[in-house]
């Protein structure tokens, strides 16, 4: 399949802060690509550049083989953006909001009306379409926020952390909608700092940290390339009295934060007794032991030496 | 662009508070100012009479004649009172002033010396007292001044020409009396003063009311400026709530957002001004059809200038709070110096020169040209042209600021 999006050597500085450092990646048509990274890693800056509202210092972006810099209006017609914040007019109804946002893409009135009905049905909000947005719950607003980006049937949908601060029911509904759109062949770029979301939804994942893509691939490929190991998380009782220096000398030590000591392990069954013996010697009281199989969290930890939410 | 403007108009229609502030509050204020400026009540331009006390301690035929002459003046409302009581009442503020004819008033006039009278006035009502002095002394000069002058002239001639025969003195005196009696005799207009200078208002026509025009034009423009800054700050609200960023994702040029906002603001401005004048026509009988074409021209250009002002304020501010602070300050200053709050002709000359920097001035003067001065559209067009110029300059600055401040969101 062709690359529908090509991002090459994007750099962006805000004052002295380098938000992006020669970021490059490409996405094939129909792919659901996850851009994973902690807050401040450069996800939103990347999305802002790709969605044309920010200019890179260097590098270029091609959308559907059209250069973004030379033909931004044409590129904008091919993309739909679901921003992190809920960007709707509270005084207007859901229908009026969608009518307005859809009208900016020069759809004819009848087509737009059909598309609004179809999208509202997809979002499970047909019965509330005449209600003002200000009467909606946070989750419902998020769904309308997504719906407003789908009306012109974009070739690529950018979703910037669309599940922040919403209830589990709305989150699951959004996942279902995304899977449906993906199944129908839409290309989606999904930024998140939730590992489980990226694991559930994405075909490929780019891990971004400090403005760099530090790894990219399918979950299996990432496991393979990073040689990620299981992690053993020890929740301690008396975290304030722990001798950090002694703990850091224990074999396979990775991280200690908030009273949780993390070790990496290729074989937790074999390594755990040894770790417990050492912790006992260091007089660490143990509250709970948690063994985490290889996932994005452990991959990120392995790549950066930090937990994703640090 | 039009879609953006229509969206903004729909947002206003859905916002009951905005509708009230845009239409009903200005109507209420216009009514209030129309009362304050004497614009309601039969279309008369006469001011209310000034009430004064008179204390006649001389009690002669001359003082009685003077008092009865003053009583015929429409601009005065007089009441006779004892001296001490009158002074106390003026002190309490019940009347503007107390005019006292002291004992010996007649003799002083007959002798050609300074008339023995005094005016006590309430210092807290100096403006009324100033007007009163002008009215009162011009009248008194007409009544008693001539007698005093004639006596003074006679005394001077006698003193300087001791050898003059009584016959010649009588002839000279008769000539002087004749000239003085003829002085101002052609004066049939009650507005004429004691010097016989004929004064005729060149603008006023009985069918229009200056107070009402001032109330409608002044208040409408001031309230419009508040409305447009509110709408301009809508752009910052869009920035704060993320809808501006979302608009930038869509396939429109960024300046379309600014022009869309501008169109909506102009439409609201035109509606607001039109409603104000229609209200003044229906409620107070302001003849808005006197020169309808000029009125439309002034409404359109005032709307454009005010809308540009609203967008301009939004473009120099970074937050809605800043817009509120800047706009309140600037609008109040512009309205004060531009003649929205106090009619310009009541202000000192320097203020009248400074007024030209305000949108209010050009708008109000344009409406004066139509309703009061009855100038042709070619003259009104000059004011309109200035408003278009002011609006265009502010619009150009806004476009520059918009790119710099509003679009710096990513």
XYZ file of C-alpha atoms in Angstrom:
720
model
C 0.000 0.000 0.000
C 1.034 3.608 -0.638
C 2.190 5.972 2.022
C -0.674 8.382 2.653
C 1.407 10.447 5.054
C 5.097 11.161 4.958
C 6.791 13.104 7.679
C 10.436 13.868 7.141
C 12.988 15.511 9.432
C 10.541 17.741 11.293
C 12.201 20.089 13.749
C 10.533 22.711 15.871
C 11.889 24.992 18.559
C 9.896 27.084 21.049
C 12.431 29.568 22.380
C 15.292 27.447 23.616
C 13.190 24.317 23.925
C 13.573 21.818 21.102
C 10.102 20.317 20.873
C 10.869 18.172 17.817
C 14.276 16.900 16.704
C 14.236 15.690 13.116
C 11.162 13.525 13.489
C 10.441 11.223 10.549
C 7.818 8.556 10.014
C 5.385 7.445 7.363
C 1.945 5.896 7.436
C 0.322 3.615 4.926
C -3.233 3.993 3.723
C -5.702 2.319 6.078
C -3.247 2.059 8.958
C -4.063 2.934 12.546
C -0.853 4.454 13.791
C -0.266 5.217 17.440
C 2.003 8.039 18.528
C 2.872 7.173 22.074
C 4.783 9.259 24.533
C 4.625 11.019 27.871
C 3.214 14.525 28.262
C 5.512 17.063 26.613
C 7.179 14.445 24.393
C 6.191 16.259 21.165
C 2.989 14.434 20.161
C 0.764 17.519 19.955
C 3.472 19.582 18.239
C 3.736 16.854 15.599
C -0.045 16.799 15.134
C -0.164 20.615 14.954
C 2.397 20.627 12.156
C 0.777 17.797 10.223
C -2.620 19.439 10.579
C -1.206 22.700 9.170
C -1.672 25.079 12.093
C 2.005 25.223 12.966
C 5.015 25.599 10.720
C 8.066 23.381 11.210
C 11.526 24.948 11.397
C 12.846 22.247 9.101
C 11.501 19.198 7.325
C 8.424 18.534 5.245
C 5.090 16.772 5.337
C 3.306 15.150 2.416
C -0.330 14.212 2.688
C -1.650 11.989 -0.057
C 1.453 12.957 -2.069
C 0.651 16.664 -1.772
C 3.236 18.895 -0.153
C 1.667 20.497 2.887
C 3.669 23.704 2.668
C 2.752 24.404 -0.942
C -0.888 23.410 -0.832
C -2.195 23.506 2.680
C -5.846 24.084 1.719
C -5.870 20.947 -0.456
C -4.190 18.954 2.317
C -6.716 20.211 4.861
C -9.536 18.790 2.754
C -7.995 15.330 3.163
C -7.645 15.415 6.909
C -9.925 15.428 9.893
C -8.629 16.510 13.276
C -10.024 15.640 16.673
C -8.255 18.030 19.031
C -7.420 17.264 22.626
C -9.845 19.909 23.902
C -13.574 19.824 23.235
C -13.969 22.493 20.580
C -17.700 23.017 20.142
C -20.157 25.895 20.492
C -22.024 25.270 23.726
C -24.960 27.513 22.848
C -25.714 25.589 19.640
C -27.292 22.148 19.376
C -25.255 19.112 18.337
C -26.948 19.229 14.943
C -26.182 22.949 14.450
C -22.586 22.421 15.520
C -22.145 19.596 13.033
C -23.925 21.599 10.335
C -21.464 24.463 10.871
C -18.290 22.375 11.020
C -19.398 20.307 8.023
C -20.271 23.407 5.996
C -16.626 24.534 6.098
C -15.786 21.644 3.758
C -18.130 22.758 0.969
C -20.401 19.739 1.146
C -23.795 20.195 -0.441
C -26.642 20.647 1.988
C -28.390 17.308 1.405
C -25.156 15.311 1.588
C -24.182 17.097 4.751
C -27.534 16.404 6.361
C -27.238 12.707 5.520
C -23.690 12.621 6.813
C -24.723 14.309 10.074
C -27.502 11.763 10.640
C -25.141 8.907 9.827
C -22.400 10.209 12.131
C -24.771 10.942 15.002
C -26.083 7.410 14.702
C -22.517 6.055 14.738
C -21.881 8.028 17.927
C -25.137 6.868 19.506
C -26.444 10.413 19.897
C -29.219 10.663 17.285
C -31.884 11.185 19.936
C -30.025 14.145 21.437
C -29.203 15.989 18.231
C -31.503 18.960 18.938
C -30.151 19.501 22.445
C -27.673 22.253 23.114
C -24.101 21.060 23.650
C -24.030 22.693 27.072
C -26.530 20.074 28.267
C -24.245 17.173 27.256
C -21.967 15.176 29.544
C -18.200 15.295 28.987
C -18.219 11.937 27.214
C -21.066 12.941 24.906
C -19.272 16.164 24.018
C -16.157 14.127 23.155
C -18.244 11.990 20.812
C -19.662 15.072 19.047
C -16.115 16.437 18.907
C -15.093 13.307 17.009
C -18.222 13.370 14.850
C -17.427 16.900 13.682
C -14.133 15.676 12.237
C -15.745 12.853 10.262
C -18.392 14.725 8.278
C -16.263 15.306 5.176
C -15.072 11.685 5.159
C -11.386 12.540 5.572
C -8.702 10.275 4.180
C -6.688 10.648 7.387
C -8.060 11.227 10.844
C -5.792 12.751 13.491
C -6.909 12.074 17.023
C -5.015 13.881 19.756
C -5.648 12.109 23.069
C -9.395 11.862 22.452
C -10.173 9.923 25.619
C -8.724 12.291 28.211
C -11.048 12.707 31.159
C -14.031 10.715 29.997
C -16.159 7.966 31.520
C -15.468 4.282 30.697
C -18.713 3.952 28.724
C -17.820 6.789 26.357
C -14.235 5.543 26.131
C -15.402 2.095 25.012
C -17.823 3.644 22.543
C -15.013 5.733 21.065
C -12.841 2.615 20.760
C -15.691 0.813 18.990
C -16.139 3.757 16.611
C -12.414 3.856 15.865
C -12.309 0.153 15.179
C -15.312 0.538 12.885
C -13.679 3.408 10.992
C -10.429 1.464 10.762
C -12.271 -1.582 9.497
C -13.800 0.613 6.783
C -10.315 1.628 5.630
C -9.790 5.016 7.225
C -6.215 5.978 8.057
C -5.949 7.091 11.668
C -3.167 8.654 13.693
C -3.836 8.311 17.352
C -1.779 10.048 20.014
C -2.004 8.844 23.568
C -0.051 8.340 26.704
C -2.232 5.379 27.663
C -0.365 2.147 26.789
C -3.460 0.000 26.901
C -5.191 2.165 24.287
C -2.252 1.940 21.913
C -2.008 -1.802 22.498
C -5.688 -2.329 21.833
C -6.114 -0.102 18.794
C -2.923 0.431 16.845
C -1.416 -1.490 13.950
C 1.881 0.280 14.386
C 3.244 2.438 17.118
C 5.828 5.213 17.153
C 7.281 5.954 20.542
C 8.194 9.597 20.942
C 10.231 11.051 23.785
C 11.935 14.450 24.136
C 11.043 15.285 20.540
C 12.535 12.085 19.055
C 10.901 8.977 17.660
C 12.875 6.466 19.689
C 11.225 3.316 18.360
C 8.643 2.376 15.780
C 6.858 -0.769 14.669
C 4.152 -3.255 15.568
C 3.925 -4.317 19.181
C 5.738 -7.556 18.337
C 8.437 -5.692 16.443
C 8.931 -3.335 19.354
C 9.193 -6.264 21.765
C 11.791 -7.827 19.500
C 13.881 -4.747 18.757
C 13.962 -3.429 22.267
C 14.597 -6.849 23.798
C 12.135 -5.761 26.409
C 11.830 -7.890 29.468
C 9.122 -8.519 31.991
C 9.062 -6.164 34.857
C 8.755 -7.041 38.526
C 7.143 -4.293 40.584
C 7.655 -4.452 44.328
C 5.280 -2.212 46.313
C 7.042 -1.383 49.590
C 5.660 -0.637 53.049
C 8.226 1.771 54.416
C 9.235 3.662 51.285
C 10.595 6.682 53.168
C 13.186 4.531 55.010
C 14.512 2.694 51.951
C 18.226 2.943 51.347
C 18.143 3.862 47.685
C 21.864 3.313 47.216
C 21.635 -0.334 48.297
C 18.546 -0.990 46.176
C 20.154 0.395 43.004
C 22.988 -2.148 43.392
C 20.616 -5.114 43.191
C 20.909 -6.934 39.868
C 18.306 -5.973 37.200
C 17.223 -2.860 39.092
C 15.363 -0.418 36.799
C 13.534 2.227 38.714
C 12.236 3.323 42.086
C 9.387 5.795 42.418
C 6.409 6.346 44.720
C 7.420 3.408 46.904
C 7.459 0.992 43.961
C 10.756 -0.677 43.033
C 10.921 -2.035 39.488
C 13.259 -4.729 38.207
C 13.552 -6.132 34.696
C 13.697 -9.839 34.144
C 13.891 -12.353 31.305
C 12.507 -14.996 33.622
C 10.623 -13.660 36.606
C 10.120 -17.149 38.109
C 13.862 -17.555 38.366
C 14.821 -13.983 39.307
C 12.112 -13.112 41.837
C 13.471 -15.182 44.801
C 16.922 -13.635 44.374
C 15.445 -10.125 44.305
C 13.346 -10.807 47.408
C 16.422 -12.085 49.273
C 18.347 -8.913 48.439
C 15.416 -6.703 49.450
C 15.168 -8.591 52.728
C 18.843 -7.874 53.366
C 18.184 -4.198 52.665
C 15.347 -4.365 55.222
C 12.661 -3.389 52.739
C 9.119 -4.233 53.877
C 7.139 -5.720 51.020
C 3.457 -4.994 50.601
C 2.700 -6.414 47.172
C 4.494 -8.060 44.260
C 3.366 -7.491 40.684
C 4.789 -9.187 37.618
C 4.160 -7.324 34.384
C 4.478 -9.164 31.091
C 6.153 -7.353 28.176
C 3.923 -4.523 27.008
C 4.334 -0.935 25.862
C 4.916 0.180 29.411
C 7.871 -2.145 29.788
C 9.082 -1.329 26.294
C 9.061 2.382 27.110
C 10.776 1.711 30.426
C 13.344 -0.347 28.647
C 13.930 2.318 26.024
C 14.104 5.323 28.277
C 14.792 4.035 31.760
C 11.673 5.932 32.842
C 8.078 5.021 33.317
C 5.712 6.546 30.763
C 3.758 8.567 33.330
C 6.836 9.975 35.092
C -16.468 33.742 5.464
C -20.256 34.078 5.291
C -20.691 30.749 7.039
C -18.520 32.000 9.874
C -20.527 35.217 10.067
C -23.833 33.335 10.089
C -22.528 31.088 12.858
C -21.643 34.161 14.954
C -25.061 35.687 14.363
C -26.729 32.431 15.413
C -24.626 32.370 18.556
C -25.838 35.871 19.421
C -29.471 35.009 18.748
C -29.151 31.981 21.034
C -27.621 34.100 23.778
C -30.530 35.900 25.467
C -28.213 38.045 27.556
C -26.417 39.284 24.444
C -29.743 40.173 22.791
C -30.820 42.138 25.859
C -27.498 43.974 26.029
C -27.527 44.663 22.304
C -31.065 45.958 21.951
C -32.998 46.534 25.148
C -30.318 48.170 27.260
C -29.528 50.830 24.618
C -33.265 51.508 24.196
C -33.621 52.009 27.941
C -30.589 54.305 28.011
C -31.769 56.318 25.018
C -35.107 56.866 26.765
C -33.298 57.936 29.914
C -30.963 60.342 28.115
C -33.814 61.691 26.013
C -35.538 62.687 29.260
C -32.289 64.058 30.665
C -31.545 66.169 27.592
C -35.138 67.360 27.390
C -35.792 65.373 24.288
C -39.211 64.159 25.361
C -42.297 66.262 25.681
C -43.708 67.945 22.655
C -40.541 68.513 20.711
C -39.852 71.933 22.250
C -36.272 73.112 22.467
C -37.036 75.475 25.341
C -35.145 74.715 28.487
C -36.993 74.549 31.784
C -37.336 78.013 33.394
C -34.811 78.927 36.070
C -36.502 79.468 39.420
C -35.388 82.450 41.499
C -36.544 84.452 44.505
C -36.856 88.234 44.469
C -36.722 90.391 47.555
C -38.020 93.947 46.951
C -36.765 96.117 49.813
C -37.125 99.336 47.813
C -40.800 98.724 47.116
C -41.127 101.546 44.565
C -43.058 101.724 41.298
C -39.775 101.211 39.484
C -38.958 97.941 41.265
C -42.541 96.764 40.808
C -42.276 97.494 37.056
C -38.951 95.674 36.826
C -40.320 92.655 38.691
C -43.419 92.496 36.540
C -41.215 92.774 33.421
C -39.024 89.885 34.643
C -42.158 87.877 35.361
C -43.092 87.966 31.689
C -39.886 86.102 30.759
C -40.414 82.449 29.884
C -36.943 81.542 30.987
C -37.557 82.766 34.535
C -39.844 81.545 37.243
C -39.894 84.173 39.990
C -41.317 84.323 43.472
C -41.163 87.268 45.864
C -39.857 86.561 49.312
C -38.428 88.326 52.385
C -34.648 88.818 52.197
C -33.494 86.572 55.083
C -35.964 83.809 54.271
C -34.972 83.930 50.594
C -31.272 83.656 51.443
C -31.971 80.667 53.676
C -34.038 78.968 50.953
C -31.279 79.440 48.341
C -28.807 78.018 50.827
C -31.059 74.974 51.156
C -31.084 74.651 47.378
C -34.791 75.209 46.838
C -34.106 77.877 44.150
C -31.034 78.847 42.159
C -30.731 82.451 43.365
C -32.144 85.403 45.232
C -32.256 88.826 43.511
C -32.421 91.682 45.988
C -33.478 95.234 45.184
C -32.110 97.152 48.155
C -33.740 100.214 49.652
C -32.661 103.141 47.458
C -32.603 101.158 44.235
C -34.798 103.731 42.454
C -32.681 106.613 43.743
C -29.486 104.983 42.568
C -30.957 104.544 39.090
C -32.253 108.115 39.051
C -28.856 109.411 40.156
C -27.071 107.447 37.501
C -25.029 105.560 40.073
C -24.655 101.758 40.312
C -28.100 100.186 40.814
C -28.478 99.125 44.400
C -29.175 95.433 43.900
C -27.448 92.076 44.482
C -27.740 88.478 43.315
C -27.174 85.689 45.853
C -26.774 82.287 44.188
C -26.284 78.665 45.164
C -22.630 77.891 44.467
C -23.368 74.227 43.850
C -25.504 75.249 40.840
C -22.977 77.444 39.127
C -23.942 76.467 35.591
C -27.570 77.481 36.174
C -26.393 80.598 37.973
C -24.203 81.490 34.986
C -27.118 81.123 32.604
C -29.301 83.115 35.003
C -26.836 85.994 35.175
C -26.789 86.211 31.416
C -30.584 86.193 31.124
C -31.175 88.432 34.113
C -28.655 91.157 33.450
C -29.409 91.450 29.766
C -33.030 92.061 30.737
C -32.208 94.391 33.607
C -29.896 96.325 31.366
C -32.812 96.821 28.992
C -35.132 97.990 31.767
C -33.035 100.031 34.150
C -29.688 100.264 32.399
C -30.821 102.941 29.958
C -32.068 105.158 32.769
C -28.766 104.811 34.586
C -26.777 105.538 31.437
C -28.914 108.567 30.525
C -28.422 110.023 34.004
C -24.704 109.333 33.873
C -24.375 111.042 30.484
C -26.362 114.079 31.707
C -24.146 114.335 34.808
C -20.994 114.074 32.705
C -22.129 116.760 30.238
C -23.084 119.124 33.083
C -19.780 118.511 34.840
C -17.594 118.954 31.780
C -19.577 121.917 30.320
C -20.516 124.223 33.197
C -21.172 127.093 30.766
C -23.747 125.225 28.738
C -27.134 126.953 28.697
C -30.114 125.005 30.125
C -31.797 125.120 26.657
C -28.813 123.530 24.929
C -28.440 121.022 27.744
C -32.106 120.027 27.285
C -31.641 119.695 23.499
C -28.558 117.475 23.961
C -30.341 115.458 26.599
C -33.339 114.960 24.306
C -31.062 113.796 21.484
C -29.335 111.313 23.793
C -32.709 110.041 25.059
C -33.969 109.702 21.496
C -30.936 107.711 20.397
C -31.071 105.512 23.446
C -34.795 104.904 23.069
C -34.323 103.922 19.424
C -31.445 101.620 20.352
C -32.879 98.136 19.896
C -36.404 99.310 19.008
C -36.515 97.242 15.807
C -36.021 94.300 18.050
C -39.172 92.228 17.804
C -37.581 88.907 18.574
C -37.778 87.975 22.239
C -34.372 86.419 21.929
C -32.834 89.815 21.141
C -30.524 91.223 23.740
C -30.208 94.674 25.262
C -27.656 95.775 22.687
C -30.196 95.247 19.978
C -28.172 92.526 18.290
C -30.580 90.290 16.548
C -29.926 86.600 17.203
C -31.503 83.912 15.046
C -30.808 80.196 15.351
C -29.515 78.974 12.003
C -29.884 75.203 12.512
C -32.896 74.563 14.635
C -36.142 73.755 13.002
C -39.125 73.282 15.155
C -39.911 69.746 14.000
C -36.678 68.201 15.365
C -35.490 68.109 18.917
C -31.819 68.633 19.700
C -32.022 66.803 23.036
C -33.555 63.775 21.383
C -30.999 63.719 18.555
C -28.200 63.959 21.118
C -29.751 61.182 23.218
C -30.261 58.821 20.284
C -26.996 59.417 18.420
C -24.773 59.742 21.484
C -26.178 56.773 23.352
C -26.550 54.527 20.312
C -22.908 54.939 19.335
C -21.614 54.485 22.876
C -23.674 51.329 23.391
C -22.687 50.081 19.965
C -19.030 50.339 20.919
C -19.694 48.127 23.940
C -21.562 45.632 21.759
C -18.825 45.402 19.153
C -16.038 44.922 21.652
C -18.109 42.111 23.137
C -18.324 40.541 19.701
C -14.654 41.162 19.007
C -13.722 39.407 22.204
C -15.650 36.427 20.819
C -12.520 35.803 18.773
C -10.484 35.449 21.951
C -13.190 33.223 23.402
C -12.795 30.993 20.344
C -9.069 30.924 21.013
C -9.524 30.091 24.688
C -12.124 27.394 24.030
C -10.217 25.746 21.190
C -12.711 26.424 18.405
C -10.307 28.851 16.715
C -7.706 26.094 16.472
C -10.357 23.790 15.055
C -11.339 26.446 12.504
C -7.706 26.595 11.443
C -7.769 22.846 10.751
C -10.503 23.395 8.178
C -9.811 24.361 4.541
C -10.288 28.116 4.936
C -7.767 30.954 4.950
C -6.998 32.260 8.454
C -7.990 35.814 7.519
C -11.443 34.497 6.571
C -12.006 33.941 10.277
C -11.288 37.615 10.951
C -13.439 38.835 8.073
C -16.256 36.480 9.078
C -16.197 37.988 12.540
C -16.098 41.451 10.988
C -19.147 40.793 8.812
C -21.142 39.487 11.774
C -20.121 42.510 13.854
C -21.103 44.947 11.099
C -24.474 43.232 10.648
C -25.191 43.409 14.381
C -24.066 47.059 14.420
C -26.368 47.968 11.543
C -29.268 46.179 13.235
C -28.569 47.860 16.568
C -28.310 51.374 15.100
C -31.382 50.850 12.925
C -33.421 49.600 15.855
C -32.351 52.615 17.922
C -33.468 55.101 15.264
C -36.686 53.223 14.549
C -37.376 53.234 18.288
C -36.696 56.989 18.467
C -39.080 57.481 15.549
C -41.867 55.348 17.014
C -41.470 56.356 20.647
C -40.331 59.992 20.456
C -41.315 61.060 16.990
C -37.801 61.627 15.620
C -38.290 62.206 11.914
C -35.911 59.604 10.477
C -37.213 60.157 6.946
C -35.897 63.707 6.796
C -32.990 62.485 4.635
C -33.260 58.736 4.562
C -30.366 58.180 2.171
C -27.971 60.142 4.381
C -29.240 58.253 7.414
C -28.516 54.911 5.731
C -25.058 56.158 4.751
C -24.299 57.250 8.312
C -25.640 54.004 9.827
C -23.503 51.903 7.461
C -20.302 53.867 7.961
C -20.761 54.223 11.723
C -21.392 50.470 11.915
C -18.218 49.811 9.927
C -16.081 52.130 12.060
C -17.464 50.757 15.325
C -17.126 47.138 14.181
C -13.507 47.778 13.211
C -12.951 49.301 16.612
C -14.337 46.148 18.285
C -12.117 43.868 16.218
C -9.149 46.188 16.790
C -9.521 46.037 20.586
C -9.765 42.237 20.425
C -6.663 42.107 18.258
C -4.478 44.073 20.669
C -5.590 42.037 23.683
C -4.421 38.572 24.565
C -7.275 37.564 26.842
C -10.945 38.407 27.209
C -10.185 40.041 30.555
C -7.811 42.406 28.759
C -10.513 43.244 26.212
C -12.911 44.121 29.033
C -10.367 46.382 30.709
C -9.163 48.096 27.521
C -12.622 48.528 26.051
C -14.253 49.952 29.170
C -11.500 52.515 29.518
C -11.258 53.463 25.857
C -15.014 53.570 25.216
C -15.709 55.707 28.257
C -12.947 58.142 27.321
C -14.030 58.268 23.669
C -17.671 58.716 24.666
C -16.802 61.453 27.126
C -14.667 63.454 24.709
C -16.660 62.529 21.623
C -19.950 63.920 22.856
C -21.870 60.760 23.728
C -22.218 61.639 27.382
C -22.287 65.421 27.289
C -23.216 67.389 24.163
C -20.066 68.681 22.539
C -21.227 72.311 22.398
C -21.258 72.399 26.203
C -17.584 71.452 26.358
C -14.588 73.812 26.408
C -13.041 74.632 23.047
C -9.983 72.449 23.656
C -12.185 69.425 24.291
C -14.060 70.118 21.083
C -10.733 69.938 19.232
C -9.676 66.741 20.983
C -13.049 65.154 20.192
C -12.075 64.543 16.572
C -9.962 61.550 17.591
C -13.051 59.614 18.647
C -15.411 57.545 16.532
C -18.283 58.978 18.594
C -17.587 62.514 17.400
C -17.815 61.738 13.695
C -20.867 59.555 14.143
C -22.757 62.030 16.319
C -21.858 65.013 14.135
C -23.005 63.081 11.090
C -26.379 62.444 12.682
C -26.534 66.133 13.740
C -25.883 67.048 10.100
C -28.885 65.002 9.052
C -31.423 65.744 11.759
C -30.409 69.150 13.070
C -28.352 71.008 10.516
C -30.278 69.518 7.570
C -27.116 69.408 5.465
C -27.113 67.778 2.030
C -25.785 64.254 1.573
C -22.551 65.633 0.079
C -21.710 67.207 3.462
C -22.818 64.128 5.405
C -20.645 62.029 3.102
C -17.543 63.835 4.367
C -18.234 62.636 7.915
C -18.987 59.187 6.512
C -15.693 59.214 4.660
C -13.787 59.966 7.841
C -15.571 57.063 9.567
C -14.621 54.743 6.703
C -11.034 55.975 7.000
C -10.915 55.363 10.750
C -12.514 51.938 10.286
C -10.097 50.962 7.512
C -7.023 51.936 9.507
C -8.199 49.956 12.528
C -9.053 47.023 10.275
C -5.576 46.968 8.744
C -3.941 47.061 12.176
C -6.297 44.304 13.307
C -5.276 42.027 10.428
C -1.615 42.484 11.365
C -2.313 41.915 15.068
C -4.605 38.980 14.322
C -1.820 37.144 12.573
C 0.581 37.914 15.390
C -1.573 37.451 18.496
C -4.575 35.346 17.634
C -2.910 32.846 15.361
C 0.003 32.223 17.698
C -1.801 29.299 19.215
C 0.227 26.301 18.175
